[in-house]
Coordinates of C-alpha atoms and ligand atoms in Angstrom, one line a residue:
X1130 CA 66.7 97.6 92.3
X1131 CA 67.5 98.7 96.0
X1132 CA 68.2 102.0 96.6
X1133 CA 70.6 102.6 99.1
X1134 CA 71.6 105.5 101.2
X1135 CA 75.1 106.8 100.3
X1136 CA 77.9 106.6 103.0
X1137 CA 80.9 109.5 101.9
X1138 CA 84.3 108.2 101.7
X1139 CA 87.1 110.4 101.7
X1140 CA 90.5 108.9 100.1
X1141 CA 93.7 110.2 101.6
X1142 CA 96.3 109.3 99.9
X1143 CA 96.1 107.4 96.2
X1144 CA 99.5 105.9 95.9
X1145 CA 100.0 101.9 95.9
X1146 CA 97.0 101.4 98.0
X1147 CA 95.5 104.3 98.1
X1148 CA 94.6 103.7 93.6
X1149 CA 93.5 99.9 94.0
X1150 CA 91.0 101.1 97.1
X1151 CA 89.6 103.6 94.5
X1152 CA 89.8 102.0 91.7
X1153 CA 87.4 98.6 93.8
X1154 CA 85.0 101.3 95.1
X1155 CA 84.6 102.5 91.6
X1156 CA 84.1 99.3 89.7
X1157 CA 82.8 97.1 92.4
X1158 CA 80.3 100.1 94.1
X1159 CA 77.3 97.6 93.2
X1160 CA 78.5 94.4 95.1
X1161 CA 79.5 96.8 98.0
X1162 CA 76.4 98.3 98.5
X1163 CA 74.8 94.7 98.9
X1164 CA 77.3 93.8 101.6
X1165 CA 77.0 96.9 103.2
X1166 CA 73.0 98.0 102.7
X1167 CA 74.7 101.2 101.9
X1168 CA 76.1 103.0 99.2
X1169 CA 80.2 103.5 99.5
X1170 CA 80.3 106.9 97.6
X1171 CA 84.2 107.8 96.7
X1172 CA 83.5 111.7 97.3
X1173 CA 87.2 112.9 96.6
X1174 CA 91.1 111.7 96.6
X1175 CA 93.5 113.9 98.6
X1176 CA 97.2 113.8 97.0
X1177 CA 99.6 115.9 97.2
X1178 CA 100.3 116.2 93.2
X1179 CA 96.6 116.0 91.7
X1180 CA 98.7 115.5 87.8
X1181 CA 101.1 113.0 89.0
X1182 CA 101.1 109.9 86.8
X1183 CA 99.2 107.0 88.7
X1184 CA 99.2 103.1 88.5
X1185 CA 95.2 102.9 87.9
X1186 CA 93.3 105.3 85.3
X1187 CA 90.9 107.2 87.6
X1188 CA 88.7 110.5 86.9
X1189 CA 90.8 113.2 87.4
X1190 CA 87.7 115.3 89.0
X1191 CA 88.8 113.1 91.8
X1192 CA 91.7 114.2 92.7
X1193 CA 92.1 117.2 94.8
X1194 CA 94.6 118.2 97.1
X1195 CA 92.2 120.4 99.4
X1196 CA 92.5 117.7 102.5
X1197 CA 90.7 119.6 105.0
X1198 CA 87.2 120.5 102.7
X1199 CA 87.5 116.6 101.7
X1200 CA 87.2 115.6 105.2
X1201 CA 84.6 117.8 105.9
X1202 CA 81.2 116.1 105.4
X1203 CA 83.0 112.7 104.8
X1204 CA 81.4 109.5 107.0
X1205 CA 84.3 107.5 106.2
X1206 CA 87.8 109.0 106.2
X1207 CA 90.3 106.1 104.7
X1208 CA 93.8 107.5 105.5
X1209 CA 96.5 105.9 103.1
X1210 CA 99.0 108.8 102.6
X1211 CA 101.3 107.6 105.2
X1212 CA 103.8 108.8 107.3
X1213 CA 103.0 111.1 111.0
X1214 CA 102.3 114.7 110.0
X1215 CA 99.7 115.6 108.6
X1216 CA 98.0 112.4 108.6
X1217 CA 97.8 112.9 112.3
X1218 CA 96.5 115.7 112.0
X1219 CA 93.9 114.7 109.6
X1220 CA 93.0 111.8 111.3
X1221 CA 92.1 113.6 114.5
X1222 CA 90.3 116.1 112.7
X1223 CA 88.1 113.7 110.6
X1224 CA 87.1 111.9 114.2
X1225 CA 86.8 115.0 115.9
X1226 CA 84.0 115.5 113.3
X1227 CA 82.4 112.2 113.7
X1228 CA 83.9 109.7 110.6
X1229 CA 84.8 106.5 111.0
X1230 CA 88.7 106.4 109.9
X1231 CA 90.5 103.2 108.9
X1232 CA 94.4 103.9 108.2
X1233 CA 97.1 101.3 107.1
X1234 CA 99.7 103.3 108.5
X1235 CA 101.8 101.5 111.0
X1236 CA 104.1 104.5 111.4
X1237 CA 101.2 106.9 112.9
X1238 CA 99.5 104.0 114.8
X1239 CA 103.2 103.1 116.7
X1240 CA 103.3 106.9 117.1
X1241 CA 99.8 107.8 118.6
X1242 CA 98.1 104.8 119.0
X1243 CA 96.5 105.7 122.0
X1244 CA 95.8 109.4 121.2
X1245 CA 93.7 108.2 118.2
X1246 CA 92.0 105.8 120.1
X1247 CA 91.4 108.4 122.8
X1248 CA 89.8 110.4 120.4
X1249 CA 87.8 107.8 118.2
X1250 CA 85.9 106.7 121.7
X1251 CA 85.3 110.5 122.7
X1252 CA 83.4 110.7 119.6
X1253 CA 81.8 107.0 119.6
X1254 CA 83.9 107.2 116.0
X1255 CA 85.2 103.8 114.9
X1256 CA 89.3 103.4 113.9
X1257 CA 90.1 100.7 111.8
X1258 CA 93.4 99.5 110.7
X1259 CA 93.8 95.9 109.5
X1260 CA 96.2 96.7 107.1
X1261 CA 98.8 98.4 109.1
X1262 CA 100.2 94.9 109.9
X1263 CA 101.1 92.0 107.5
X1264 CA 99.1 94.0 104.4
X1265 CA 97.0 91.3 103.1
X1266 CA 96.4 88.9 106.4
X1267 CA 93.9 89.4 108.9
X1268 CA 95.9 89.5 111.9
X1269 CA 94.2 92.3 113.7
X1270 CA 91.1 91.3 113.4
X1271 CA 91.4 87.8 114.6
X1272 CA 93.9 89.1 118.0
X1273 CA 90.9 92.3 118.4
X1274 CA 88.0 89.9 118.2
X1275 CA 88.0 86.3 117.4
X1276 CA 91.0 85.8 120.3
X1277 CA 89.5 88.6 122.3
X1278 CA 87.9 86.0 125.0
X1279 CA 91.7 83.7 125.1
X1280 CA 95.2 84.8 126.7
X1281 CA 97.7 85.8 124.3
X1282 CA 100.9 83.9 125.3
X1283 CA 103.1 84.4 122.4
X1284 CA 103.6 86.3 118.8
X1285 CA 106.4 85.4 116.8
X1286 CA 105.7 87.4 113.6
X1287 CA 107.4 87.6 110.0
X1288 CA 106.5 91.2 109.7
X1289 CA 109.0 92.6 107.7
X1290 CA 108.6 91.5 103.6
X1291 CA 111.9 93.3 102.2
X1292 CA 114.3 91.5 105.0
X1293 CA 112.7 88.0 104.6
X1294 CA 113.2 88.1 101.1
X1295 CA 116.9 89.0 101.7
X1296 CA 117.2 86.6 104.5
X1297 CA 115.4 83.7 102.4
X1298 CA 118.0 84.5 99.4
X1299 CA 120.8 84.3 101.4
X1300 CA 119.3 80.8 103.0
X1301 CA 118.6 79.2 99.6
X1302 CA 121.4 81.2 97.2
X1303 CA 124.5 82.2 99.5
X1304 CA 126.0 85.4 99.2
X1305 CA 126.5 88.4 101.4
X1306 CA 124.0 90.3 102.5
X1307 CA 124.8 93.8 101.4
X1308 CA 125.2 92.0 97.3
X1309 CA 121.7 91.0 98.0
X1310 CA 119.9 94.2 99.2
X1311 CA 121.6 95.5 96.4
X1312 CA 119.8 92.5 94.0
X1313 CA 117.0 93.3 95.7
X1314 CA 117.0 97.3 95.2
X1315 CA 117.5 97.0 91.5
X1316 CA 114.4 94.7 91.1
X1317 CA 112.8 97.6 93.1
X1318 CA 112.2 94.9 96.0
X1319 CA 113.8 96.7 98.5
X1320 CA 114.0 101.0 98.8
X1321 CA 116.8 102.8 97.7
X1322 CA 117.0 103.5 101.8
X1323 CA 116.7 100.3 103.2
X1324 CA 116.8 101.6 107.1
X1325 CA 113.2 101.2 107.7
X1326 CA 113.2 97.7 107.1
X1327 CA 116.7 96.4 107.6
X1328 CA 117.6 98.0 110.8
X1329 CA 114.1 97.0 111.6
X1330 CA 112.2 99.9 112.2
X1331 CA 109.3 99.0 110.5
X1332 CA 109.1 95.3 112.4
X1333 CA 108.9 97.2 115.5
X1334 CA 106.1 99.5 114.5
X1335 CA 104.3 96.2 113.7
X1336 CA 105.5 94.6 117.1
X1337 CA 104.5 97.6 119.2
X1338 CA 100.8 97.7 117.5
X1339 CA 100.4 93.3 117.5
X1340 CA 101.8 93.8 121.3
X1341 CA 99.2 96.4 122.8
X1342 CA 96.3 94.4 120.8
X1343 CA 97.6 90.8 122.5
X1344 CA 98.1 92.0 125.8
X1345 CA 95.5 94.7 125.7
X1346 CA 98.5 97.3 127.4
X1347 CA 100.2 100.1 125.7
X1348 CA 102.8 99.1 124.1
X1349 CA 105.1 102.7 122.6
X1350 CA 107.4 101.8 119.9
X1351 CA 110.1 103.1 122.0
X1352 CA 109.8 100.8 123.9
X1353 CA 110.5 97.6 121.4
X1354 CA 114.1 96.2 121.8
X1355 CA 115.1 96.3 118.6
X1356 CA 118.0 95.0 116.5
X1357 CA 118.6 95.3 112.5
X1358 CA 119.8 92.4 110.3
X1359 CA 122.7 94.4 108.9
X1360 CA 124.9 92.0 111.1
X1361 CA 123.7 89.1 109.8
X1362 CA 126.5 87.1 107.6
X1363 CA 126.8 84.7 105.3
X1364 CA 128.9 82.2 107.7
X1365 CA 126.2 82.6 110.6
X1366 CA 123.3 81.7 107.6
X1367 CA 125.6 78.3 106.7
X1368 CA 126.4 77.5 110.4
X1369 CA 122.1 77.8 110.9
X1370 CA 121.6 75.6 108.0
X1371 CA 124.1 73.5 109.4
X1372 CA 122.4 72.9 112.8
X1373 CA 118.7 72.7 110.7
X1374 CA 117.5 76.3 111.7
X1375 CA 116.9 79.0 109.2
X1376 CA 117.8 82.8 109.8
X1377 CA 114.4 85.0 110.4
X1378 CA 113.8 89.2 111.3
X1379 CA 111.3 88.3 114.0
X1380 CA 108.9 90.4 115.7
X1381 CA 108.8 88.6 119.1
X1382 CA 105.6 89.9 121.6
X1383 CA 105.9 87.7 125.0
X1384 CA 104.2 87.4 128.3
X1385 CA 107.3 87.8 130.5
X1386 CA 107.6 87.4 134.3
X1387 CA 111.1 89.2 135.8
X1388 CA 113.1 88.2 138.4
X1389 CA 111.3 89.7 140.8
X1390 CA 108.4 87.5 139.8
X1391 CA 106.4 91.0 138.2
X1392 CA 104.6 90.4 135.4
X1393 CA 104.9 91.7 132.1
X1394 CA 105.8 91.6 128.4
X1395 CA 108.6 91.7 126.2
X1396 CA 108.5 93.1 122.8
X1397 CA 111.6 92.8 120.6
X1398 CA 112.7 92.8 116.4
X1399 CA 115.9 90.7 115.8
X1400 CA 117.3 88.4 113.3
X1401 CA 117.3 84.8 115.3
X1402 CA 117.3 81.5 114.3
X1403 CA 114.2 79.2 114.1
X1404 CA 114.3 75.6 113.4
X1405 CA 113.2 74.5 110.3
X1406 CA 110.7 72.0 111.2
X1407 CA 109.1 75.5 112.6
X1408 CA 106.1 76.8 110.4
X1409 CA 107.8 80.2 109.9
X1410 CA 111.3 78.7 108.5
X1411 CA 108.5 77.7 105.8
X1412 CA 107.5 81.4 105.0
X1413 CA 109.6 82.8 101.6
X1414 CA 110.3 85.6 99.8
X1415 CA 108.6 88.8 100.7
X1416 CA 105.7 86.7 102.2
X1417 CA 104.5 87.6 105.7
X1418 CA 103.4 85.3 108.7
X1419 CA 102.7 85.8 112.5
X1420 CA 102.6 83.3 114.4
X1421 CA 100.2 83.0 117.7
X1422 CA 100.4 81.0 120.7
X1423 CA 97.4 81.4 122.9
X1424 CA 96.4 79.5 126.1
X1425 CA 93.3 77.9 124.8
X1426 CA 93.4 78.0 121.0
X1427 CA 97.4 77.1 120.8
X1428 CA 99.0 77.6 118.1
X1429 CA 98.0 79.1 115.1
X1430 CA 99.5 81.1 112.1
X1431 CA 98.3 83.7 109.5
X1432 CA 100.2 83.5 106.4
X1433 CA 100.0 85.4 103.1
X1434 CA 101.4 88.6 101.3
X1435 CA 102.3 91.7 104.1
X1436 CA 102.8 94.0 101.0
X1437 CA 101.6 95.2 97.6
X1438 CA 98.8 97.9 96.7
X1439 CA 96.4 95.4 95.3
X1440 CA 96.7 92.5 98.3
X1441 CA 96.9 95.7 100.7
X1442 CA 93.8 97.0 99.3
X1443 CA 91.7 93.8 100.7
X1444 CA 92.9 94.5 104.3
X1445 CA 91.5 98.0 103.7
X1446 CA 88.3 97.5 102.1
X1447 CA 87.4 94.8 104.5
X1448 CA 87.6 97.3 107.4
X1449 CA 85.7 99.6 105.0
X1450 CA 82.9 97.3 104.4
X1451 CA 83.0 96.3 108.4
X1452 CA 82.6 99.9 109.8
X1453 CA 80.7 101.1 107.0
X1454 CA 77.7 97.8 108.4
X1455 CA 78.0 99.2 111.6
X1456 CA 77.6 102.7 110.7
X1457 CA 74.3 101.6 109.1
X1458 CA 73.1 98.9 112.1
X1459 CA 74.5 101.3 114.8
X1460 CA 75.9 99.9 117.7
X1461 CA 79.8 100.0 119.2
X1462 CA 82.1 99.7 116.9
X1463 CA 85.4 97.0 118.2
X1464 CA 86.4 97.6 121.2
X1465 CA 89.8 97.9 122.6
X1466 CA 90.7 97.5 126.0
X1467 CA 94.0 98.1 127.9
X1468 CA 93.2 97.6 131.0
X1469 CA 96.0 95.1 131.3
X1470 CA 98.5 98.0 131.8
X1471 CA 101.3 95.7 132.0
X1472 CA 105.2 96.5 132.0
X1473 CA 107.5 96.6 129.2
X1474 CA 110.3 94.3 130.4
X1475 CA 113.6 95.0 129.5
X1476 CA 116.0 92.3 127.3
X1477 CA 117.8 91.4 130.0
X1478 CA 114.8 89.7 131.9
X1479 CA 114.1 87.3 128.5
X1480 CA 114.8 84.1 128.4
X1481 CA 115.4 82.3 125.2
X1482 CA 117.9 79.6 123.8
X1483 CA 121.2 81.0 121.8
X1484 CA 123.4 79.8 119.5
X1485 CA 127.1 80.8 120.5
X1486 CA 130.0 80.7 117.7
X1487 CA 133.6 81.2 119.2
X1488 CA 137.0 81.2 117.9
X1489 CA 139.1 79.2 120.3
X1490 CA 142.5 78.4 121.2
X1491 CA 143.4 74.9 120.1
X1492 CA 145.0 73.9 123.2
X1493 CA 144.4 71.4 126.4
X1494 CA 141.7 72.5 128.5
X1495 CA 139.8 74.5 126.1
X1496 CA 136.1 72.7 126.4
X1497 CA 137.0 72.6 129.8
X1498 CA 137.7 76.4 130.5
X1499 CA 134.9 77.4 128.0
X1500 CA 131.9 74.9 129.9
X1501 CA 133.3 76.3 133.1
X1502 CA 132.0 80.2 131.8
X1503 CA 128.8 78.9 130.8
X1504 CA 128.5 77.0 134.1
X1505 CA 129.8 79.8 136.2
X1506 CA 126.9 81.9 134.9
X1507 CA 124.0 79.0 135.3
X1508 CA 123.5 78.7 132.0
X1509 CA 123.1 75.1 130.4
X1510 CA 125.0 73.9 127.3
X1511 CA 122.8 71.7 125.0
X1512 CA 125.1 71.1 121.6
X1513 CA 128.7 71.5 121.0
X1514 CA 129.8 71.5 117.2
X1515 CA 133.9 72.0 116.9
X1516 CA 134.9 72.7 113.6
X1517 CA 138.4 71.6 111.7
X1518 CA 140.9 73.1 113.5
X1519 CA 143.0 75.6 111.3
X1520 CA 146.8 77.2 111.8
X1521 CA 146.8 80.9 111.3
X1522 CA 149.7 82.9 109.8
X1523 CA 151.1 83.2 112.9
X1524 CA 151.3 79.4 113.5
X1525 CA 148.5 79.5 116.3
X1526 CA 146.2 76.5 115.7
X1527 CA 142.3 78.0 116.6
X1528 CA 139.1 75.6 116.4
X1529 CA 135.9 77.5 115.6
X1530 CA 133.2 76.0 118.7
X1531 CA 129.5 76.4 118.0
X1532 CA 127.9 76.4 121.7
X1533 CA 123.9 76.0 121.5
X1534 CA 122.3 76.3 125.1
X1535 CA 119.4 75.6 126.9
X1536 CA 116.9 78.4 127.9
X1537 CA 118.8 80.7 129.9
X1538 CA 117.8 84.8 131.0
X1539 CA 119.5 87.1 128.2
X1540 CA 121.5 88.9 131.2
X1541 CA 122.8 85.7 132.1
X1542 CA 124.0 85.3 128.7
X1543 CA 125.2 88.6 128.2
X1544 CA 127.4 88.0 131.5
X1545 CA 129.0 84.6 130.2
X1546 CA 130.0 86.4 126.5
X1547 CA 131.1 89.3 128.4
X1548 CA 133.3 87.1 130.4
X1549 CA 134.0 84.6 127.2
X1550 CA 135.4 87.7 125.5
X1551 CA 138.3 88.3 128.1
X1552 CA 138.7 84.2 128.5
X1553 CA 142.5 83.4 128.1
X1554 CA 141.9 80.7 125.2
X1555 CA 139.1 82.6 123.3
X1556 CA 140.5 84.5 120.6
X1557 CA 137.0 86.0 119.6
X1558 CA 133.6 85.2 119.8
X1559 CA 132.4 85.6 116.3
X1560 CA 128.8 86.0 116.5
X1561 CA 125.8 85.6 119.2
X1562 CA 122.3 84.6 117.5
X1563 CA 118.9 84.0 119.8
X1564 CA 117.3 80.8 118.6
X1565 CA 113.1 81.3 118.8
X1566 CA 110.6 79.3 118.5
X1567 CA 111.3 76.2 120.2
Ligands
LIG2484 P1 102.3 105.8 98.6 O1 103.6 106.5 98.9 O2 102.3 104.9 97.3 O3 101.1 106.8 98.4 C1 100.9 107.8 99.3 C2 99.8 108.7 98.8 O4 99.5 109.7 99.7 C3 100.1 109.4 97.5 O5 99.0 109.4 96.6 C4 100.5 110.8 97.9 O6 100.2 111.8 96.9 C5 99.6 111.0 99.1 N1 100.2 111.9 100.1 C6 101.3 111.8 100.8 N2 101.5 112.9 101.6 C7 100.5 113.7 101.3 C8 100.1 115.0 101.8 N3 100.9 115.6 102.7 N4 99.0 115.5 101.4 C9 98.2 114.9 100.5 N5 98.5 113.7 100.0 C10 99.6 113.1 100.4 O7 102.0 104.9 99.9 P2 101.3 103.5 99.9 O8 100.1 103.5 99.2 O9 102.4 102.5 99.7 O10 101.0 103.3 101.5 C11 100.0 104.0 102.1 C12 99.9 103.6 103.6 O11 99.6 102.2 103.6 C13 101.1 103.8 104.4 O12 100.8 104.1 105.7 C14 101.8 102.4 104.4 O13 102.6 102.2 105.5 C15 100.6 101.5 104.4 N6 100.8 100.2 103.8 C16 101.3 100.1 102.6 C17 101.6 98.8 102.1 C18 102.1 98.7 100.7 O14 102.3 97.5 100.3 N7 102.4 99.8 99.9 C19 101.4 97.6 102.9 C20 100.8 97.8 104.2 C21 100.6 99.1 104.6 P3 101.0 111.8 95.5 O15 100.4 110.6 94.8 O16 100.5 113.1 94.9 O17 102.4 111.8 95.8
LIG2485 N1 108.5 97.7 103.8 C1 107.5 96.9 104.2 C2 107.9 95.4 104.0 C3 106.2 97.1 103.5 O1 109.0 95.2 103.4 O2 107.3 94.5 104.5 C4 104.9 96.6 104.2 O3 104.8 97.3 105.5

């Protein structure tokens, strides 16, 4: 029998996650100590209610809600409660003292990012976080190492497990969205406050982290242009399905160059439609995927489950096992560079294809007048459906026109609705929807 040298893992946090990491470092210690050449000794759980009923039966000895004396001593500091304060707090202080920390917590990493790397390198301290993005898939990783020699072109990322479910239902089911968040709350699929992921809060924390790792720049969550799916409606879900595209959240990270031929990225959450011969109109339910286009290893995507406490667990205990080798070899822990620096463009400078749904006059001239506002503002018409015309109540005969374009810069198209809005034959345009991944 090998004896091993014990490593000291503190546990903040033993909810979802934070239960199934203890509850593998308890039963499988044995196998882990082989990988590693190193025991991984669970020295303590920091919650904030050391009684409260929990999902896995550990020893209550544990538990203890004394953060600061757990992280004192501790080699390995595995934050999982959550949320800003204190975790940033505690995470600074356990790599001011030396530990290695790996965190799942998107949330602090959007925040702070580059305050806890500053910190982690001050100390030669190693900062892990594999599961802060698509919980079970190794996406970090793969963009921080295995990609680290190729050029990130592209991310389109499925990031966001409560609205793809939504979104998927609507897509296979019908119905409004707002009866299916509420289908999806009572089979506790979605939280009783819904913001986070539907106005897509959460995908942009995900975007902001994937986009500083791709283009090796720091990327703020303030600065992701984001838009929710609480606009999303049934009629724009049947008119996508019509066309052969399926409705997504996306997480969109791009190499961008402006009009003034500047380089740099675009970083953006929104509900936009992607074909369905597309890999991602193939991801369902809560189900995760990010798809990566890079210059020499094209395309590629990493599929699986971005959410659960056991699946989560494996993201975390893989960055456990990782660090905890190099803590015993020695050597530099992964590297992160972002010496790239580049800009974070604004909307207006991306181009993409849209699909353009208008409420028109049924009247000579109409196509006519309505091609002229698209041509006016150089941007290129590709489909035209017209739908049966129908008489309203007060006897005007409207057409419904679904306008698909070509590439075409977002400020270009927000010029030609602007002006398609206060056109003489357009009695409303009914909804504006990005189509990615062409
Ligand atoms: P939970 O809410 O289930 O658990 C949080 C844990 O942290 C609880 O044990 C709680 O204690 C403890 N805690 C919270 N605040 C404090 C505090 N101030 N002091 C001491 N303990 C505290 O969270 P999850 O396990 O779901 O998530 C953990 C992290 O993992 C988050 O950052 C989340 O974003 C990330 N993540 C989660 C995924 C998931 O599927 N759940 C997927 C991917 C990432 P108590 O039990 O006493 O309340
Ligand atoms: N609320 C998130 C989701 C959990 O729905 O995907 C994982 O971060």
């Amino acid at each position: 029998m090998i004896s091993y040298r014990s490593l000291r893992v503190a546990l903040l946090g033993g909810g979802s996650v934070g239960a199934q990491v203890a509850r593998a470092l308890l039963e499988d210690g044995d196998e882990l100590s082989q990988r590693v050449g190193a025991r991984l000794e669970l020295v303590g759980i920091a919650v904030r209610d050391v009684d409260a009923p929990r999902s896995v039966d550990l020893p209550r000895e544990l538990f203890t809600t004394d953060v600061d004396r757990l992280i004192l001593g501790a080699d390995v500091v595995v934050e999982l409660m959550g949320g800003i304060e204190p975790a940033r707090t505690h995470v600074l202080k356990a790599l001011a003292s030396g530990a290695d920390v790996v965190t799942g917590n998107k949330a602090l990493l959007a925040t702070h990012g580059p305050e806890l790397f500053a910190a982690a390198e001050q100390v030669g301290a190693q900062l892990y976080y594999e599961a802060a993005v698509g919980g079970a898939i190794p996406i970090i990783r793969p963009l921080r190492e295995s990609l680290a020699g190729d050029r990130i072109v592209r991310i389109l990322g499925i990031v966001n497990g409560t609205t793809n479910y939504i979104l998927d239902r609507m897509d296979t089911e019908g119905g409004a969205l707002e009866d299916v968040l509420a289908d999806a709350q009572r089979l506790g699929l979605a939280e009783a406050d819904p913001t986070a992921d539907v106005d897509g809060y959460d995908a942009a924390q995900k975007a902001a982290i994937l986009a500083s790792l791709a283009f090796h720049t720091d990327v703020p969550v303030e600065a992701v242009h984001r838009e929710g799916m609480r606009t999303v409606t049934a009629a724009q879900i049947a008119s996508a399905a019509r066309s052969g595209h399926v409705v997504k959240l996306l997480a969109i990270c791009e190499r961008l160059t402006d009009d003034d031929g500047r380089d740099g990225v675009s970083v953006r959450v929104y509900p936009a439609m992607v074909s369905r011969t597309h890999p991602l109109a193939a991801v369902h339910g809560a189900n995760n995927a990010v798809f990566v286009e890079a210059e020499a290893a094209g395309s590629l995507m990493f599929y699986g489950a971005g959410a659960g406490g056991v699946e989560t667990s494996s993201a975390v205990l893989g960055d456990l096992v990782s660090l905890a080798r190099r803590h015993v070899v020695g050597g530099p822990g992964l590297a992160e560079s972002k010496h790239a620096d580049l800009p974070v463009l604004d909307i207006g400078q991306v181009t993409t294809r849209y699909a353009v749904t208008l409420e028109v006059k049924d009247e000579p001239g109409v196509l006519a007048g309505i091609a002229g506002v698209f041509a006016q503002h150089g941007v290129s018409v590709e489909t035209l459906q017209q739908s049966v015309v129908t008489t309203s109540s007060a006897g005007l005969a409207t057409a419904v026109l679904v306008i698909g374009t070509h590439a075409a810069r977002e400020s270009a198209l927000a010029a030609t609705v602007a002006d398609l809005e206060a056109h003489r034959v357009v009695v409303g345009v009914a909804s504006v929807l990005r189509v990615e991944g062409a």
